[in-house]
CSV table of C-alpha atoms and ligand atoms in Angstrom, one decimal:
chain,number,residue,atom,x,y,z
A,1,MET,CA,0.0,0.0,0.0
A,2,ALA,CA,1.3,3.5,-0.8
A,3,ALA,CA,0.7,6.0,1.9
A,4,LYS,CA,-1.1,9.2,1.2
A,5,LEU,CA,1.1,12.3,1.3
A,6,ILE,CA,0.6,15.0,3.9
A,7,ASP,CA,1.7,18.1,2.0
A,8,GLY,CA,3.0,20.5,4.6
A,9,THR,CA,3.9,23.1,2.0
A,10,ALA,CA,0.3,23.3,0.7
A,11,ILE,CA,-1.2,23.3,4.2
A,12,ALA,CA,1.2,26.0,5.3
A,13,GLU,CA,0.4,28.1,2.2
A,14,ALA,CA,-3.3,27.9,3.0
A,15,ILE,CA,-2.7,29.0,6.6
A,16,GLN,CA,-0.6,31.9,5.5
A,17,ALA,CA,-3.3,33.0,3.1
A,18,GLU,CA,-5.8,33.0,6.0
A,19,ILE,CA,-3.4,35.0,8.2
A,20,ALA,CA,-2.7,37.5,5.3
A,21,ALA,CA,-6.5,38.1,5.0
A,22,GLU,CA,-6.8,38.6,8.8
A,23,ILE,CA,-3.9,41.1,8.7
A,24,VAL,CA,-5.6,43.2,6.0
A,25,GLN,CA,-8.7,43.3,8.3
A,26,LEU,CA,-6.7,44.2,11.4
A,27,LYS,CA,-5.1,47.0,9.6
A,28,ALA,CA,-8.3,48.4,8.2
A,29,GLN,CA,-10.4,48.0,11.4
A,30,TYR,CA,-7.8,48.7,14.1
A,31,GLY,CA,-4.9,50.4,12.3
A,32,LEU,CA,-2.8,47.6,13.7
A,33,THR,CA,0.0,45.7,12.0
A,34,PRO,CA,1.3,42.6,13.8
A,35,GLY,CA,5.0,42.8,14.4
A,36,LEU,CA,7.6,40.0,14.9
A,37,ALA,CA,11.2,40.4,16.2
A,38,THR,CA,13.7,37.6,15.6
A,39,VAL,CA,16.7,38.0,17.8
A,40,LEU,CA,19.9,36.5,16.3
A,41,VAL,CA,23.1,36.2,18.2
A,42,GLY,CA,26.3,35.2,16.3
A,43,ASN,CA,26.8,34.0,12.8
A,44,ASN,CA,25.5,30.4,12.7
A,45,HIS,CA,24.7,29.9,9.0
A,46,ALA,CA,21.6,27.8,9.5
A,47,SER,CA,20.2,30.3,12.0
A,48,GLN,CA,20.9,33.2,9.6
A,49,THR,CA,19.0,31.3,6.8
A,50,TYR,CA,16.1,30.6,9.2
A,51,VAL,CA,15.9,34.3,10.1
A,52,ARG,CA,16.0,35.4,6.5
A,53,MET,CA,13.2,32.8,5.6
A,54,LYS,CA,11.0,34.1,8.4
A,55,GLN,CA,11.5,37.7,7.4
A,56,ARG,CA,10.7,37.0,3.8
A,57,ARG,CA,7.6,35.2,4.8
A,58,CYS,CA,6.5,38.1,7.1
A,59,LYS,CA,7.0,40.5,4.3
A,60,LYS,CA,4.9,38.4,1.9
A,61,ILE,CA,1.9,38.3,4.2
A,62,GLY,CA,2.1,42.0,5.4
A,63,LEU,CA,3.5,41.4,8.8
A,64,HIS,CA,6.0,43.9,10.2
A,65,SER,CA,9.3,42.2,11.1
A,66,ILE,CA,12.7,43.2,12.5
A,67,ALA,CA,15.8,41.1,13.2
A,68,PRO,CA,18.0,42.6,15.8
A,69,THR,CA,21.4,40.9,15.4
A,70,LEU,CA,24.2,40.7,18.0
A,71,PRO,CA,27.8,39.5,17.6
A,72,ALA,CA,28.8,36.0,18.6
A,73,ASP,CA,30.6,37.4,21.7
A,74,ALA,CA,27.6,39.5,22.9
A,75,THR,CA,27.3,39.4,26.7
A,76,GLN,CA,24.4,38.0,28.6
A,77,THR,CA,23.6,41.6,29.7
A,78,GLN,CA,23.6,42.9,26.1
A,79,VAL,CA,21.2,40.1,24.9
A,80,GLU,CA,18.9,40.7,27.8
A,81,ALA,CA,18.9,44.4,27.1
A,82,VAL,CA,17.7,43.8,23.6
A,83,ILE,CA,14.9,41.5,24.9
A,84,HIS,CA,13.8,44.2,27.4
A,85,GLU,CA,13.6,46.8,24.7
A,86,LEU,CA,11.5,44.5,22.5
A,87,ASN,CA,9.2,43.7,25.5
A,88,VAL,CA,8.1,47.3,25.7
A,89,ASP,CA,8.1,48.1,22.0
A,90,PRO,CA,4.4,48.6,21.0
A,91,ALA,CA,5.1,47.7,17.4
A,92,ILE,CA,6.3,44.2,18.4
A,93,HIS,CA,3.8,41.5,19.3
A,94,GLY,CA,6.1,38.5,19.1
A,95,ILE,CA,9.7,37.9,20.1
A,96,LEU,CA,11.6,34.9,18.9
A,97,VAL,CA,15.1,34.1,20.1
A,98,GLN,CA,16.8,32.1,17.4
A,99,LEU,CA,18.3,29.0,19.0
A,100,PRO,CA,20.9,27.7,19.5
A,101,LEU,CA,22.6,30.6,21.3
A,102,PRO,CA,26.4,30.7,21.6
A,103,GLY,CA,27.5,28.4,24.4
A,104,HIS,CA,28.6,31.2,26.9
A,105,LEU,CA,25.0,32.5,27.1
A,106,ASP,CA,22.5,31.3,29.6
A,107,GLU,CA,19.7,30.2,27.3
A,108,GLU,CA,17.2,29.5,30.0
A,109,LYS,CA,17.6,32.9,31.6
A,110,ILE,CA,17.3,34.7,28.3
A,111,LEU,CA,14.2,32.8,27.3
A,112,SER,CA,12.7,33.6,30.7
A,113,GLN,CA,13.2,37.4,30.1
A,114,VAL,CA,10.8,37.3,27.1
A,115,SER,CA,7.5,38.9,28.1
A,116,LEU,CA,4.8,36.1,28.4
A,117,ALA,CA,2.5,38.2,26.3
A,118,LYS,CA,5.1,38.1,23.4
A,119,ASP,CA,6.4,34.6,23.9
A,120,ILE,CA,5.2,33.4,20.4
A,121,ASP,CA,7.8,30.6,20.4
A,122,GLY,CA,6.2,29.3,23.7
A,123,PHE,CA,9.6,28.6,25.2
A,124,HIS,CA,9.2,30.7,28.4
A,125,PRO,CA,9.5,28.3,31.3
A,126,ILE,CA,6.0,29.3,32.5
A,127,ASN,CA,4.5,28.5,29.1
A,128,ILE,CA,6.4,25.1,29.0
A,129,GLY,CA,5.2,24.4,32.5
A,130,LYS,CA,1.6,25.1,31.6
A,131,LEU,CA,2.0,22.9,28.5
A,132,ALA,CA,3.0,20.0,30.7
A,133,MET,CA,0.2,20.4,33.2
A,134,LYS,CA,-3.4,19.1,33.0
A,135,HIS,CA,-6.1,21.8,32.5
A,136,ARG,CA,-3.5,24.6,32.0
A,137,ILE,CA,-3.3,26.5,28.8
A,138,PRO,CA,0.0,28.2,27.8
A,139,SER,CA,-0.2,31.7,26.2
A,140,PHE,CA,1.4,30.2,23.1
A,141,GLU,CA,2.3,26.7,21.9
A,142,PRO,CA,5.8,26.0,20.5
A,143,CYS,CA,5.7,26.4,16.7
A,144,THR,CA,7.1,23.1,15.4
A,145,PRO,CA,5.0,20.9,17.8
A,146,ALA,CA,1.9,23.1,17.1
A,147,GLY,CA,2.6,22.7,13.3
A,148,ILE,CA,2.6,18.9,13.7
A,149,ILE,CA,-0.8,19.0,15.4
A,150,GLU,CA,-2.2,21.4,12.8
A,151,LEU,CA,-1.0,19.0,10.0
A,152,LEU,CA,-2.8,16.1,11.7
A,153,ASP,CA,-6.0,18.2,12.2
A,154,ARG,CA,-6.1,19.7,8.7
A,155,THR,CA,-5.6,16.2,7.3
A,156,GLY,CA,-8.6,14.9,9.4
A,157,ILE,CA,-6.5,12.5,11.4
A,158,GLU,CA,-8.0,11.6,14.7
A,159,ILE,CA,-5.6,12.0,17.7
A,160,GLU,CA,-7.8,11.1,20.7
A,161,GLY,CA,-7.4,7.5,21.9
A,162,LYS,CA,-4.6,6.8,19.5
A,163,GLU,CA,-1.3,5.2,20.4
A,164,ALA,CA,1.4,7.9,19.7
A,165,VAL,CA,5.1,7.3,19.8
A,166,VAL,CA,7.5,10.2,19.7
A,167,LEU,CA,11.1,9.6,18.8
A,168,GLY,CA,13.2,12.3,20.6
A,169,ARG,CA,12.7,14.3,23.8
A,170,SER,CA,14.3,17.7,23.0
A,171,ASN,CA,13.0,20.9,24.6
A,172,ILE,CA,12.0,22.3,21.2
A,173,VAL,CA,10.3,19.3,19.5
A,174,GLY,CA,10.1,15.9,21.1
A,175,LEU,CA,9.0,16.9,24.6
A,176,PRO,CA,6.5,19.7,23.7
A,177,VAL,CA,4.9,17.6,20.9
A,178,SER,CA,4.4,14.7,23.3
A,179,MET,CA,2.7,17.1,25.7
A,180,LEU,CA,0.4,18.4,23.0
A,181,LEU,CA,-0.5,14.9,21.9
A,182,LEU,CA,-1.2,14.0,25.6
A,183,LYS,CA,-3.5,17.1,25.9
A,184,ARG,CA,-5.4,15.8,22.9
A,185,ASN,CA,-5.9,12.5,24.7
A,186,ALA,CA,-3.4,10.3,22.8
A,187,THR,CA,-1.6,7.6,24.7
A,188,VAL,CA,2.0,8.8,24.4
A,189,THR,CA,5.3,7.0,24.5
A,190,ILE,CA,8.5,9.1,24.4
A,191,CYS,CA,11.7,7.4,23.1
A,192,HIS,CA,15.3,8.6,23.4
A,193,SER,CA,18.8,7.5,22.9
A,194,GLN,CA,18.6,5.1,25.8
A,195,THR,CA,15.3,3.4,24.7
A,196,GLN,CA,15.7,-0.3,24.3
A,197,ASN,CA,14.4,-2.1,21.2
A,198,LEU,CA,13.1,1.0,19.4
A,199,PRO,CA,11.5,-0.9,16.4
A,200,ALA,CA,9.3,-2.9,18.8
A,201,VAL,CA,8.1,0.4,20.4
A,202,THR,CA,7.6,2.3,17.2
A,203,ARG,CA,5.6,-0.6,15.7
A,204,ARG,CA,2.9,0.0,18.3
A,205,ALA,CA,2.3,3.6,17.0
A,206,ASP,CA,-0.8,4.7,15.2
A,207,ILE,CA,0.9,8.1,15.0
A,208,LEU,CA,4.7,8.1,14.8
A,209,ILE,CA,6.6,11.3,15.2
A,210,ALA,CA,10.3,11.1,14.3
A,211,ALA,CA,12.4,14.0,15.7
A,212,VAL,CA,15.9,12.5,16.3
A,213,GLY,CA,18.2,14.2,13.8
A,214,ARG,CA,19.4,10.9,12.4
A,215,THR,CA,19.3,10.5,8.6
A,216,GLU,CA,16.6,7.9,7.5
A,217,MET,CA,16.8,6.1,10.8
A,218,VAL,CA,13.1,4.9,10.8
A,219,LYS,CA,12.8,1.9,8.5
A,220,ALA,CA,9.8,0.2,6.9
A,221,ASP,CA,9.8,-2.6,9.5
A,222,TRP,CA,9.6,0.0,12.3
A,223,VAL,CA,6.2,1.1,11.2
A,224,LYS,CA,2.8,-0.5,11.8
A,225,PRO,CA,0.9,-0.9,8.5
A,226,GLY,CA,-1.5,2.1,8.0
A,227,ALA,CA,0.2,4.3,10.6
A,228,VAL,CA,0.6,8.0,10.3
A,229,VAL,CA,4.3,9.0,10.1
A,230,ILE,CA,5.4,12.6,10.7
A,231,ASP,CA,9.0,13.2,9.8
A,232,VAL,CA,10.4,16.3,11.7
A,233,GLY,CA,14.0,15.5,10.8
A,234,SER,CA,16.0,17.8,8.6
A,235,ASN,CA,19.5,16.5,8.1
A,236,SER,CA,22.0,17.7,5.6
A,237,VAL,CA,23.9,15.1,3.6
A,238,ASP,CA,26.6,15.7,1.1
A,239,ASP,CA,25.4,15.6,-2.5
A,240,PRO,CA,27.9,16.8,-5.2
A,241,THR,CA,25.0,16.9,-7.7
A,242,ALA,CA,23.1,19.4,-5.7
A,243,LYS,CA,23.6,23.2,-6.3
A,244,ARG,CA,24.7,23.8,-2.7
A,245,GLY,CA,26.7,20.5,-2.4
A,246,TYR,CA,24.3,19.0,0.0
A,247,ARG,CA,20.6,18.1,0.3
A,248,LEU,CA,18.2,17.8,3.2
A,249,VAL,CA,16.9,14.4,4.3
A,250,GLY,CA,14.5,13.4,7.0
A,251,ASP,CA,14.7,11.0,9.9
A,252,VAL,CA,12.5,8.5,8.0
A,253,ASP,CA,13.5,6.3,5.1
A,254,PHE,CA,10.7,7.9,3.1
A,255,LYS,CA,10.9,5.6,0.0
A,256,ALA,CA,10.5,2.4,2.0
A,257,VAL,CA,8.2,3.7,4.8
A,258,LYS,CA,5.6,5.1,2.4
A,259,GLU,CA,4.9,1.6,1.2
A,260,VAL,CA,3.8,0.6,4.7
A,261,ALA,CA,2.4,3.8,6.3
A,262,GLY,CA,-1.2,5.1,5.8
A,263,TRP,CA,-0.1,8.7,5.8
A,264,ILE,CA,3.4,10.3,5.6
A,265,THR,CA,5.0,13.7,5.5
A,266,PRO,CA,7.9,14.3,3.2
A,267,SER,CA,11.0,16.0,4.5
A,268,PRO,CA,11.6,18.7,3.2
A,269,GLY,CA,8.1,19.8,2.5
A,270,GLY,CA,6.3,18.5,5.6
A,271,VAL,CA,6.8,19.9,9.1
A,272,GLY,CA,9.4,22.6,8.1
A,273,PRO,CA,6.9,25.0,6.4
A,274,MET,CA,4.4,24.5,9.2
A,275,THR,CA,6.9,25.9,11.8
A,276,ILE,CA,7.0,29.3,10.1
A,277,ALA,CA,3.2,29.2,9.5
A,278,MET,CA,2.6,28.7,13.2
A,279,LEU,CA,5.1,31.5,14.1
A,280,LEU,CA,3.1,33.9,12.0
A,281,LYS,CA,-0.2,32.6,13.4
A,282,ASN,CA,1.1,33.1,17.0
A,283,THR,CA,2.2,36.6,16.2
A,284,LEU,CA,-1.2,37.4,14.8
A,285,LEU,CA,-2.8,35.9,17.9
A,286,SER,CA,-0.7,38.1,20.1
A,287,ALA,CA,-1.6,41.2,18.1
A,288,LYS,CA,-5.3,40.4,18.3
A,289,ARG,CA,-4.9,40.1,22.1
A,290,THR,CA,-3.2,43.5,22.2
A,291,ALA,CA,-6.1,45.0,20.2
A,292,GLY,CA,-8.5,43.4,22.8
A,293,ILE,CA,-10.1,41.2,20.1
A,294,LEU,CA,-9.0,38.1,22.0
A,295,GLN,CA,-8.1,37.3,25.6
B,1,NDP,P1,18.1,17.2,19.4
B,1,NDP,O1,19.4,16.7,19.0
B,1,NDP,O2,17.9,18.2,20.4
B,1,NDP,O3,17.3,15.9,20.0
B,1,NDP,C1,17.3,14.6,19.4
B,1,NDP,C2,16.6,13.7,20.3
B,1,NDP,O4,16.7,12.4,19.6
B,1,NDP,C3,17.1,13.5,21.7
B,1,NDP,O5,16.1,13.3,22.6
B,1,NDP,C4,17.9,12.2,21.6
B,1,NDP,O6,17.9,11.4,22.8
B,1,NDP,C5,17.2,11.4,20.5
B,1,NDP,N1,18.0,10.5,19.8
B,1,NDP,C6,19.2,10.8,19.2
B,1,NDP,N2,19.7,9.7,18.6
B,1,NDP,C7,18.9,8.7,18.9
B,1,NDP,C8,18.9,7.3,18.6
B,1,NDP,N3,19.8,6.7,17.9
B,1,NDP,N4,17.8,6.6,19.1
B,1,NDP,C9,16.8,7.1,19.8
B,1,NDP,N5,16.8,8.4,20.1
B,1,NDP,C10,17.8,9.2,19.6
B,1,NDP,O7,17.2,17.4,18.1
B,1,NDP,P2,16.0,18.4,17.8
B,1,NDP,O8,14.8,17.8,18.5
B,1,NDP,O9,16.3,19.8,17.9
B,1,NDP,O10,15.7,18.1,16.2
B,1,NDP,C11,15.4,16.8,15.8
B,1,NDP,C12,15.4,16.9,14.2
B,1,NDP,O11,14.3,17.7,13.9
B,1,NDP,C13,16.6,17.4,13.6
B,1,NDP,O12,16.8,16.8,12.3
B,1,NDP,C14,16.3,18.9,13.4
B,1,NDP,O13,17.0,19.4,12.3
B,1,NDP,C15,14.8,18.8,13.0
B,1,NDP,N6,14.1,20.0,13.3
B,1,NDP,C16,13.2,20.4,12.4
B,1,NDP,C17,12.4,21.5,12.6
B,1,NDP,C18,11.4,21.9,11.5
B,1,NDP,O14,10.9,23.0,11.6
B,1,NDP,N7,11.2,21.1,10.6
B,1,NDP,C19,12.5,22.3,13.8
B,1,NDP,C20,13.4,21.7,14.8
B,1,NDP,C21,14.1,20.6,14.5
B,1,NDP,P3,18.6,11.9,24.2
B,1,NDP,O15,17.6,12.9,24.7
B,1,NDP,O16,18.7,10.7,25.0
B,1,NDP,O17,19.9,12.5,23.8
């Protein structure tokens, strides 16, 4: 059986068109343009690319965006000062600190300085705490995990009561997506580098989320026939035939797994575009709260 494709690019485009239409309305009715600040520290190439992509997307949908950039040797105090300025800037409704930060900086402290009202990445410790607790609602949900849930919802895939297995427990993907699946009443198993006999665990999954950062690790015999497979992985592998000398590959052996799964995301073209779409959606949500349209 060949799996049906979950086209993240198309779903993200649809969401962005909805956001663009809402921005037009916000501007006309309230004179308000949602604003996003992406804080970049240092010159990590991947981070620079992600920030550029986010800015381009903001421009395309009519969202105001700035990208304060600090040198790699910026001090903790300098980074925190930028966050504090953005916290009180009325033109900015969302603040994203591009991770990873250079090693000498205290990431947890910096993320905790972001105003809760502008924490559109959902990484403030209070928001993460609320995400982990029953009957608590964070101000914002982290973008990649929220994008995964949105992909499932917009494809009409039921989550409640399903057996979900998440490969990976990172603070930015594995752990928060597990919490979101739990909030949606899935039965969730979280796997990591010390999990024994991974294929036996993953074969139990109705919904399998792969977020390990290991090229094509998930094989066809790791997957229950008919399962939904979401590939978060984005790993660069050398490819002399590609323009840039490398290409991006997921954590799932797409060619083989699509013959077993019921639904599958490609990578690239699956979760990646959804991350940015959710970032824009959260910034719009924050702006609407500022305008008093939403609580
Ligand atoms: P991390 O490296 O932070 O976490 C990887 C997780 O996978 C860890 O929990 C680790 O376990 C686990 N792991 C690693 N190797 C194995 C293994 N052999 N068996 C079982 N578990 C293993 O990665 P991220 O969560 O940040 O990212 C994961 C992938 O998702 C990457 O490819 C990244 O590029 C991609 N990504 C994509 C995004 C998008 O928007 N599409 C956004 C963010 C990430 P342990 O905790 O024990 O070390």
